[in-house]
Amino acid sequence: MLTRLDDYLVHQTPDTIDHVATGDRNFYDRYYFNAHTLDGDVVMVVAMGQYPNIGVIDAFVSVLVGGTKQYIVRASRALGAERMDTSAGPIGVEVLEGLRRMRVVVEPNEHQIELDMTFEGSISPIEEPRVFRRAGNRVVMDSIRLTQLGRWSGTLKVEGQTYNVEPSSWWGGRDHSWGIRSVGDREPASAPAPDAGPPGIFWMWGPAQFEEACLLYSCFEDGAGHRWFEGSELRYGDGDPRGSESLRIVRHDLTLVPGTRTFERGSVTLSRPDGRELTVRMEPKAAIYMAGAGYVYLTDGWRHGQYHAPLAVEGEVWDLGDPAVRQRAAGQTQTVCDFHVEGIEGLGTGHGIFELLLLGLYEPYGFRQWTDVAPAK
């Protein structure tokens, strides 16, 4: 079907834009945003994904206030052919200026979150390395992502409390990724590869923003600790003669909250092109739990790319002071941190998100069973 996007010079195949180049049901195209006060008192995460081969567009917004109360709104609808309609229920995303400014809106709804906020990049986006992974004979990941750090402006309203969002005190980042990644309902498993290691996933992602530079590092490792993906870059502001540096991840040393797999604090060591090492220390301020947001491994029935109805909207409020709630929400977290870099003069203190997912077996941290958690101190 012809749509508005077909009038742009963007075609990649001899077909209309509503059809993507692959028939893989797991093709996705997703926006992600985070915003936080520098003290971590308020943290917001928003994401929106389209799944053309499933016929679904969905979105969520999650807001943490005071470190203990987390509000969540989820929305999903049938995609139709018009991919330029980037809204799902009350949640909408608008490109104001490509690679520079984005607008995120949550219209008034019954679930206590409203917002109208604009993100403006502090630097040009970083293009991360392509991710490729097979499970047995099946390609389960083949995707690319851009990540950008910046500042926010606008308004946020949570349970009747209005926050004036100003660039001086509301920092954050965004990404846009697309390609193939498992979404929606589970598929039958492929036969495992003969050399498959212990089943487990370690994922970390750390975009940090400083006054004059941005730092990004990310990696995937399997259950034995073998790294199969990594990317890291230090980038100074646009036009800064210092430019950028591609870095290599040497090691990570993370401390987890006893009895959980939740990040408590830690460091990552990076290597510069000339071999000199940097140590990045993350000092946490507040952690937002990604369970309930639609990520495949962590939800009780609501997953990205899953068809629910022509339109479905629902919400939750979690009291993270309740141990039972924290247990339900445990898993993937995004922690607002101060970032301190040893090995480069003049960066100062950075602010950003450290994301951690530790699923299944992971021998380097002593997790040899799916139910293993960090020991008591």
Short mmCIF file of C-alpha atoms in Angstrom, two decimals:
data_model
loop_
_atom_site.label_atom_id
_atom_site.label_comp_id
_atom_site.label_asym_id
_atom_site.label_seq_id
_atom_site.Cartn_x
_atom_site.Cartn_y
_atom_site.Cartn_z
CA MET A 1 0.00 0.00 0.00
CA LEU A 2 1.25 3.50 -0.79
CA THR A 3 1.76 5.73 2.26
CA ARG A 4 3.12 9.23 2.91
CA LEU A 5 6.65 7.87 3.37
CA ASP A 6 6.62 6.51 -0.18
CA ASP A 7 6.83 10.10 -1.47
CA TYR A 8 10.32 10.45 0.07
CA LEU A 9 13.48 9.21 -1.68
CA VAL A 10 14.08 6.50 0.91
CA HIS A 11 13.21 3.22 -0.84
CA GLN A 12 15.55 0.29 -0.26
CA THR A 13 13.62 -2.43 -2.11
CA PRO A 14 11.33 -2.59 -5.16
CA ASP A 15 8.31 -2.46 -2.86
CA THR A 16 6.33 0.12 -0.90
CA ILE A 17 7.80 1.29 2.41
CA ASP A 18 5.25 -0.58 4.52
CA HIS A 19 7.11 -3.78 3.53
CA VAL A 20 10.66 -4.22 4.85
CA ALA A 21 13.46 -6.04 3.05
CA THR A 22 13.23 -9.21 5.14
CA GLY A 23 10.28 -11.44 5.91
CA ASP A 24 11.68 -12.30 9.35
CA ARG A 25 8.87 -11.80 11.86
CA ASN A 26 11.42 -10.40 14.36
CA PHE A 27 12.28 -7.31 12.33
CA TYR A 28 11.86 -4.24 14.53
CA ASP A 29 12.49 -0.47 14.42
CA ARG A 30 12.58 1.18 17.86
CA TYR A 31 13.09 4.50 19.63
CA TYR A 32 14.35 4.65 23.23
CA PHE A 33 14.76 7.69 25.49
CA ASN A 34 15.91 8.33 29.05
CA ALA A 35 15.75 11.55 31.04
CA HIS A 36 16.79 12.22 34.63
CA THR A 37 17.50 14.98 37.06
CA LEU A 38 21.18 15.18 37.93
CA ASP A 39 20.44 14.09 41.50
CA GLY A 40 18.46 11.06 40.28
CA ASP A 41 15.29 12.08 42.10
CA VAL A 42 13.21 11.69 38.92
CA VAL A 43 14.02 9.20 36.16
CA MET A 44 12.00 8.68 32.99
CA VAL A 45 12.31 6.02 30.29
CA VAL A 46 10.22 5.95 27.10
CA ALA A 47 10.40 3.59 24.14
CA MET A 48 8.39 2.92 21.00
CA GLY A 49 8.78 0.11 18.50
CA GLN A 50 7.31 -0.86 15.16
CA TYR A 51 7.14 -4.48 14.00
CA PRO A 52 6.03 -4.39 10.35
CA ASN A 53 5.98 -8.17 9.85
CA ILE A 54 3.80 -8.66 12.92
CA GLY A 55 1.63 -5.61 12.27
CA VAL A 56 2.11 -4.03 15.69
CA ILE A 57 3.36 -0.73 17.12
CA ASP A 58 3.80 -0.42 20.88
CA ALA A 59 5.25 1.93 23.45
CA PHE A 60 5.80 2.42 27.15
CA VAL A 61 6.69 5.18 29.57
CA SER A 62 8.09 4.50 33.03
CA VAL A 63 8.85 7.15 35.66
CA LEU A 64 10.66 6.69 38.96
CA VAL A 65 10.10 9.32 41.65
CA GLY A 66 12.13 9.56 44.84
CA GLY A 67 13.80 6.23 44.24
CA THR A 68 10.84 4.24 45.55
CA LYS A 69 7.70 4.80 43.46
CA GLN A 70 7.65 3.71 39.80
CA TYR A 71 4.80 4.51 37.42
CA ILE A 72 4.32 2.58 34.16
CA VAL A 73 2.03 3.08 31.16
CA ARG A 74 2.01 0.60 28.25
CA ALA A 75 0.22 0.92 24.93
CA SER A 76 -0.08 -1.27 21.85
CA ARG A 77 -2.09 -1.10 18.64
CA ALA A 78 -2.34 -2.57 15.18
CA LEU A 79 0.25 -0.88 12.96
CA GLY A 80 -1.53 -0.75 9.63
CA ALA A 81 0.41 0.44 6.60
CA GLU A 82 1.16 4.02 7.70
CA ARG A 83 4.54 3.79 9.44
CA MET A 84 4.83 7.59 9.78
CA ASP A 85 2.11 7.53 12.45
CA THR A 86 4.43 7.17 15.45
CA SER A 87 1.84 7.02 18.20
CA ALA A 88 0.33 4.29 20.31
CA GLY A 89 -2.53 5.24 22.58
CA PRO A 90 -1.46 8.31 24.59
CA ILE A 91 2.26 7.94 23.75
CA GLY A 92 3.78 9.67 20.73
CA VAL A 93 7.22 10.43 19.28
CA GLU A 94 7.99 13.16 16.76
CA VAL A 95 11.20 13.88 14.84
CA LEU A 96 11.66 17.65 14.97
CA GLU A 97 15.11 17.71 13.36
CA GLY A 98 16.76 14.50 12.23
CA LEU A 99 19.76 13.44 14.35
CA ARG A 100 19.29 16.49 16.60
CA ARG A 101 15.87 17.10 18.17
CA MET A 102 13.05 14.71 19.14
CA ARG A 103 9.74 15.33 20.90
CA VAL A 104 8.07 12.81 23.22
CA VAL A 105 4.45 13.23 24.33
CA VAL A 106 2.21 11.33 26.71
CA GLU A 107 -1.32 12.70 26.45
CA PRO A 108 -3.61 12.86 29.52
CA ASN A 109 -4.68 9.38 30.59
CA GLU A 110 -5.95 7.52 33.63
CA HIS A 111 -2.53 6.18 34.63
CA GLN A 112 -1.05 9.33 36.23
CA ILE A 113 1.72 10.19 33.74
CA GLU A 114 1.59 13.10 31.29
CA LEU A 115 4.48 14.78 29.53
CA ASP A 116 5.54 16.96 26.64
CA MET A 117 9.34 16.95 26.45
CA THR A 118 11.92 17.77 23.78
CA PHE A 119 15.32 16.12 23.54
CA GLU A 120 18.20 18.01 21.93
CA GLY A 121 21.49 16.25 21.26
CA SER A 122 24.64 17.70 22.78
CA ILE A 123 26.71 15.97 20.09
CA SER A 124 26.06 14.06 16.89
CA PRO A 125 24.87 10.47 17.40
CA ILE A 126 27.35 7.64 17.81
CA GLU A 127 26.85 4.77 15.37
CA GLU A 128 27.44 1.60 17.35
CA PRO A 129 28.92 -1.54 15.76
CA ARG A 130 26.52 -3.95 14.10
CA VAL A 131 25.28 -6.75 16.37
CA PHE A 132 25.09 -10.24 14.87
CA ARG A 133 24.30 -13.49 16.70
CA ARG A 134 23.08 -16.97 15.83
CA ALA A 135 21.41 -19.50 18.12
CA GLY A 136 22.04 -22.81 16.43
CA ASN A 137 21.17 -22.25 12.79
CA ARG A 138 18.88 -19.29 13.38
CA VAL A 139 19.89 -15.63 13.21
CA VAL A 140 18.52 -14.15 16.44
CA MET A 141 20.25 -10.75 16.37
CA ASP A 142 21.25 -8.64 13.38
CA SER A 143 20.81 -4.99 14.20
CA ILE A 144 22.37 -1.55 14.29
CA ARG A 145 21.90 1.33 16.70
CA LEU A 146 22.66 5.00 17.05
CA THR A 147 23.09 6.48 20.53
CA GLN A 148 23.00 10.18 21.36
CA LEU A 149 23.44 12.12 24.60
CA GLY A 150 21.72 15.44 25.24
CA ARG A 151 19.48 17.65 27.34
CA TRP A 152 15.72 17.88 27.87
CA SER A 153 13.15 20.67 28.12
CA GLY A 154 9.39 20.74 28.63
CA THR A 155 7.02 19.50 31.35
CA LEU A 156 6.39 16.22 33.14
CA LYS A 157 3.38 15.52 35.34
CA VAL A 158 3.23 12.49 37.63
CA GLU A 159 0.30 11.83 39.99
CA GLY A 160 -0.62 15.53 39.94
CA GLN A 161 2.93 16.80 40.56
CA THR A 162 4.28 18.97 37.72
CA TYR A 163 8.01 19.14 37.00
CA ASN A 164 9.51 21.91 34.88
CA VAL A 165 12.08 20.17 32.72
CA GLU A 166 15.07 22.41 31.99
CA PRO A 167 18.29 21.57 30.07
CA SER A 168 20.57 22.64 32.92
CA SER A 169 19.24 19.99 35.29
CA TRP A 170 17.61 17.34 33.06
CA TRP A 171 20.15 15.29 31.13
CA GLY A 172 19.73 12.02 29.29
CA GLY A 173 20.08 10.11 26.09
CA ARG A 174 18.30 8.26 23.35
CA ASP A 175 18.90 5.48 20.92
CA HIS A 176 17.33 4.28 17.71
CA SER A 177 17.91 0.66 16.75
CA TRP A 178 16.56 -1.51 13.95
CA GLY A 179 17.05 -4.95 12.50
CA ILE A 180 16.32 -8.42 13.84
CA ARG A 181 15.89 -9.21 17.52
CA SER A 182 13.50 -11.62 19.23
CA VAL A 183 10.15 -9.93 19.82
CA GLY A 184 6.59 -10.95 20.51
CA ASP A 185 5.53 -14.48 21.35
CA ARG A 186 8.21 -17.12 21.77
CA GLU A 187 9.16 -19.33 18.83
CA PRO A 188 10.23 -22.98 18.92
CA ALA A 189 13.89 -23.36 19.84
CA SER A 190 16.47 -24.28 17.24
CA ALA A 191 18.87 -27.14 17.83
CA PRO A 192 21.83 -25.74 19.79
CA ALA A 193 25.16 -25.28 18.08
CA PRO A 194 27.65 -28.08 18.86
CA ASP A 195 30.01 -25.62 20.55
CA ALA A 196 27.32 -23.68 22.45
CA GLY A 197 28.49 -22.62 25.89
CA PRO A 198 26.41 -22.39 29.08
CA PRO A 199 23.10 -20.61 28.45
CA GLY A 200 23.37 -17.09 29.74
CA ILE A 201 23.48 -13.43 28.74
CA PHE A 202 25.56 -10.61 30.19
CA TRP A 203 24.74 -7.19 28.74
CA MET A 204 25.93 -3.78 29.86
CA TRP A 205 25.44 -0.39 28.24
CA GLY A 206 26.84 2.84 29.64
CA PRO A 207 26.16 6.16 27.87
CA ALA A 208 27.61 9.02 29.97
CA GLN A 209 27.61 12.75 29.30
CA PHE A 210 30.23 15.23 30.48
CA GLU A 211 30.31 18.99 29.96
CA GLU A 212 32.51 18.76 26.87
CA ALA A 213 32.36 15.09 25.85
CA CYS A 214 30.32 11.91 25.79
CA LEU A 215 31.41 8.35 26.55
CA LEU A 216 29.69 5.15 25.50
CA TYR A 217 30.54 1.50 26.12
CA SER A 218 28.52 -1.67 25.66
CA CYS A 219 29.12 -5.40 25.43
CA PHE A 220 27.47 -8.80 25.26
CA GLU A 221 29.05 -11.90 26.81
CA ASP A 222 27.84 -15.49 26.98
CA GLY A 223 27.45 -17.63 30.09
CA ALA A 224 31.16 -18.50 30.15
CA GLY A 225 32.15 -14.84 29.94
CA HIS A 226 33.22 -14.98 26.29
CA ARG A 227 32.60 -11.58 24.75
CA TRP A 228 30.89 -11.72 21.37
CA PHE A 229 30.07 -8.02 20.95
CA GLU A 230 31.58 -4.78 22.17
CA GLY A 231 31.69 -1.14 21.25
CA SER A 232 33.08 1.94 22.97
CA GLU A 233 33.77 5.52 21.97
CA LEU A 234 34.83 8.78 23.59
CA ARG A 235 33.52 11.72 21.59
CA TYR A 236 34.08 15.42 22.16
CA GLY A 237 31.65 18.10 21.06
CA ASP A 238 30.94 18.75 17.39
CA GLY A 239 33.78 20.85 16.00
CA ASP A 240 36.10 20.13 18.93
CA PRO A 241 39.60 19.45 17.51
CA ARG A 242 40.01 16.52 19.91
CA GLY A 243 37.46 14.64 17.81
CA SER A 244 36.73 11.10 19.01
CA GLU A 245 38.52 7.92 20.06
CA SER A 246 37.46 4.32 19.52
CA LEU A 247 38.08 2.42 22.75
CA ARG A 248 38.29 -1.23 23.71
CA ILE A 249 36.71 -2.80 26.80
CA VAL A 250 39.42 -4.50 28.85
CA ARG A 251 37.37 -5.71 31.83
CA HIS A 252 34.46 -4.90 34.12
CA ASP A 253 34.25 -5.23 37.89
CA LEU A 254 30.67 -4.94 39.12
CA THR A 255 29.26 -5.30 42.62
CA LEU A 256 25.69 -6.57 42.83
CA VAL A 257 23.09 -6.03 45.54
CA PRO A 258 23.25 -9.12 47.83
CA GLY A 259 20.50 -11.61 47.11
CA THR A 260 19.89 -10.19 43.62
CA ARG A 261 21.48 -9.64 40.24
CA THR A 262 20.90 -5.90 40.47
CA PHE A 263 23.77 -3.48 39.92
CA GLU A 264 25.03 -1.78 43.08
CA ARG A 265 28.26 -0.10 41.92
CA GLY A 266 31.36 -0.89 39.90
CA SER A 267 33.89 0.07 37.27
CA VAL A 268 34.79 -0.62 33.66
CA THR A 269 38.35 -0.46 32.32
CA LEU A 270 38.81 0.76 28.76
CA SER A 271 41.87 0.89 26.53
CA ARG A 272 42.71 3.87 24.30
CA PRO A 273 44.16 3.41 20.80
CA ASP A 274 47.71 3.93 22.14
CA GLY A 275 47.23 1.25 24.81
CA ARG A 276 46.75 3.55 27.79
CA GLU A 277 43.92 2.47 30.07
CA LEU A 278 40.98 4.40 31.47
CA THR A 279 39.00 3.37 34.52
CA VAL A 280 35.36 4.45 34.57
CA ARG A 281 33.74 4.31 38.01
CA MET A 282 29.95 4.39 38.32
CA GLU A 283 28.43 5.84 41.47
CA PRO A 284 24.68 5.03 41.54
CA LYS A 285 21.91 7.44 42.44
CA ALA A 286 18.66 5.66 41.48
CA ALA A 287 17.67 2.51 39.61
CA ILE A 288 14.60 2.14 37.40
CA TYR A 289 13.38 -1.40 36.80
CA MET A 290 12.71 -2.35 33.18
CA ALA A 291 10.36 -5.21 34.01
CA GLY A 292 6.86 -4.28 32.98
CA ALA A 293 8.15 -2.26 30.02
CA GLY A 294 7.77 -5.08 27.51
CA TYR A 295 11.27 -6.56 27.35
CA VAL A 296 11.06 -10.21 26.38
CA TYR A 297 12.65 -11.88 29.37
CA LEU A 298 11.06 -9.96 32.19
CA THR A 299 7.34 -9.49 31.75
CA ASP A 300 4.22 -11.30 32.86
CA GLY A 301 2.57 -11.43 29.47
CA TRP A 302 3.27 -8.02 27.91
CA ARG A 303 6.13 -8.19 25.42
CA HIS A 304 7.37 -5.94 22.64
CA GLY A 305 5.82 -6.88 19.32
CA GLN A 306 2.97 -8.86 20.84
CA TYR A 307 -0.51 -8.25 19.43
CA HIS A 308 -3.08 -7.46 22.13
CA ALA A 309 -5.96 -5.67 20.42
CA PRO A 310 -6.61 -2.93 17.85
CA LEU A 311 -5.69 -0.66 20.78
CA ALA A 312 -4.70 -1.64 24.33
CA VAL A 313 -3.54 0.69 27.12
CA GLU A 314 -2.74 -0.25 30.70
CA GLY A 315 -0.74 1.02 33.65
CA GLU A 316 0.78 0.07 36.99
CA VAL A 317 2.28 1.75 40.05
CA TRP A 318 5.02 -0.05 41.97
CA ASP A 319 6.12 0.63 45.52
CA LEU A 320 9.80 -0.32 45.36
CA GLY A 321 10.01 -0.11 49.13
CA ASP A 322 8.12 -3.42 49.19
CA PRO A 323 10.53 -6.41 48.96
CA ALA A 324 7.91 -8.47 47.11
CA VAL A 325 7.60 -5.79 44.44
CA ARG A 326 11.37 -5.55 44.08
CA GLN A 327 11.53 -9.32 43.66
CA ARG A 328 8.92 -9.23 40.93
CA ALA A 329 10.71 -6.35 39.20
CA ALA A 330 14.22 -7.79 39.54
CA GLY A 331 16.24 -8.31 36.38
CA GLN A 332 17.16 -5.67 33.85
CA THR A 333 17.81 -2.29 35.45
CA GLN A 334 18.90 1.15 34.32
CA THR A 335 20.76 3.00 37.04
CA VAL A 336 21.36 6.75 37.01
CA CYS A 337 25.02 7.21 37.90
CA ASP A 338 27.75 9.76 38.31
CA PHE A 339 30.63 8.68 36.08
CA HIS A 340 34.25 9.36 37.10
CA VAL A 341 37.03 8.68 34.60
CA GLU A 342 40.59 8.06 35.75
CA GLY A 343 43.18 8.44 33.00
CA ILE A 344 41.99 11.57 31.17
CA GLU A 345 42.42 15.04 32.61
CA GLY A 346 39.65 17.60 32.52
CA LEU A 347 36.55 15.49 31.89
CA GLY A 348 35.04 16.20 35.28
CA THR A 349 32.01 14.29 36.51
CA GLY A 350 29.69 12.73 33.97
CA HIS A 351 26.04 11.78 34.32
CA GLY A 352 24.12 9.04 32.60
CA ILE A 353 22.63 5.55 32.68
CA PHE A 354 24.28 2.22 33.39
CA GLU A 355 22.13 -0.63 32.09
CA LEU A 356 22.71 -4.21 33.20
CA LEU A 357 21.05 -7.49 32.24
CA LEU A 358 22.41 -10.71 33.76
CA LEU A 359 20.27 -13.64 32.70
CA GLY A 360 20.86 -17.34 33.22
CA LEU A 361 24.34 -18.71 33.88
CA TYR A 362 27.31 -16.37 34.09
CA GLU A 363 30.44 -18.05 35.39
CA PRO A 364 32.69 -14.95 35.87
CA TYR A 365 30.39 -13.73 38.67
CA GLY A 366 29.74 -17.20 40.07
CA PHE A 367 26.25 -17.78 38.65
CA ARG A 368 26.20 -21.48 37.73
CA GLN A 369 22.46 -21.98 38.12
CA TRP A 370 19.56 -19.92 36.77
CA THR A 371 18.47 -19.16 40.33
CA ASP A 372 21.89 -18.04 41.65
CA VAL A 373 22.11 -14.52 43.10
CA ALA A 374 24.85 -12.38 44.58
CA PRO A 375 25.93 -13.66 48.01
CA ALA A 376 25.52 -11.73 51.24
CA LYS A 377 28.45 -9.54 52.20
#
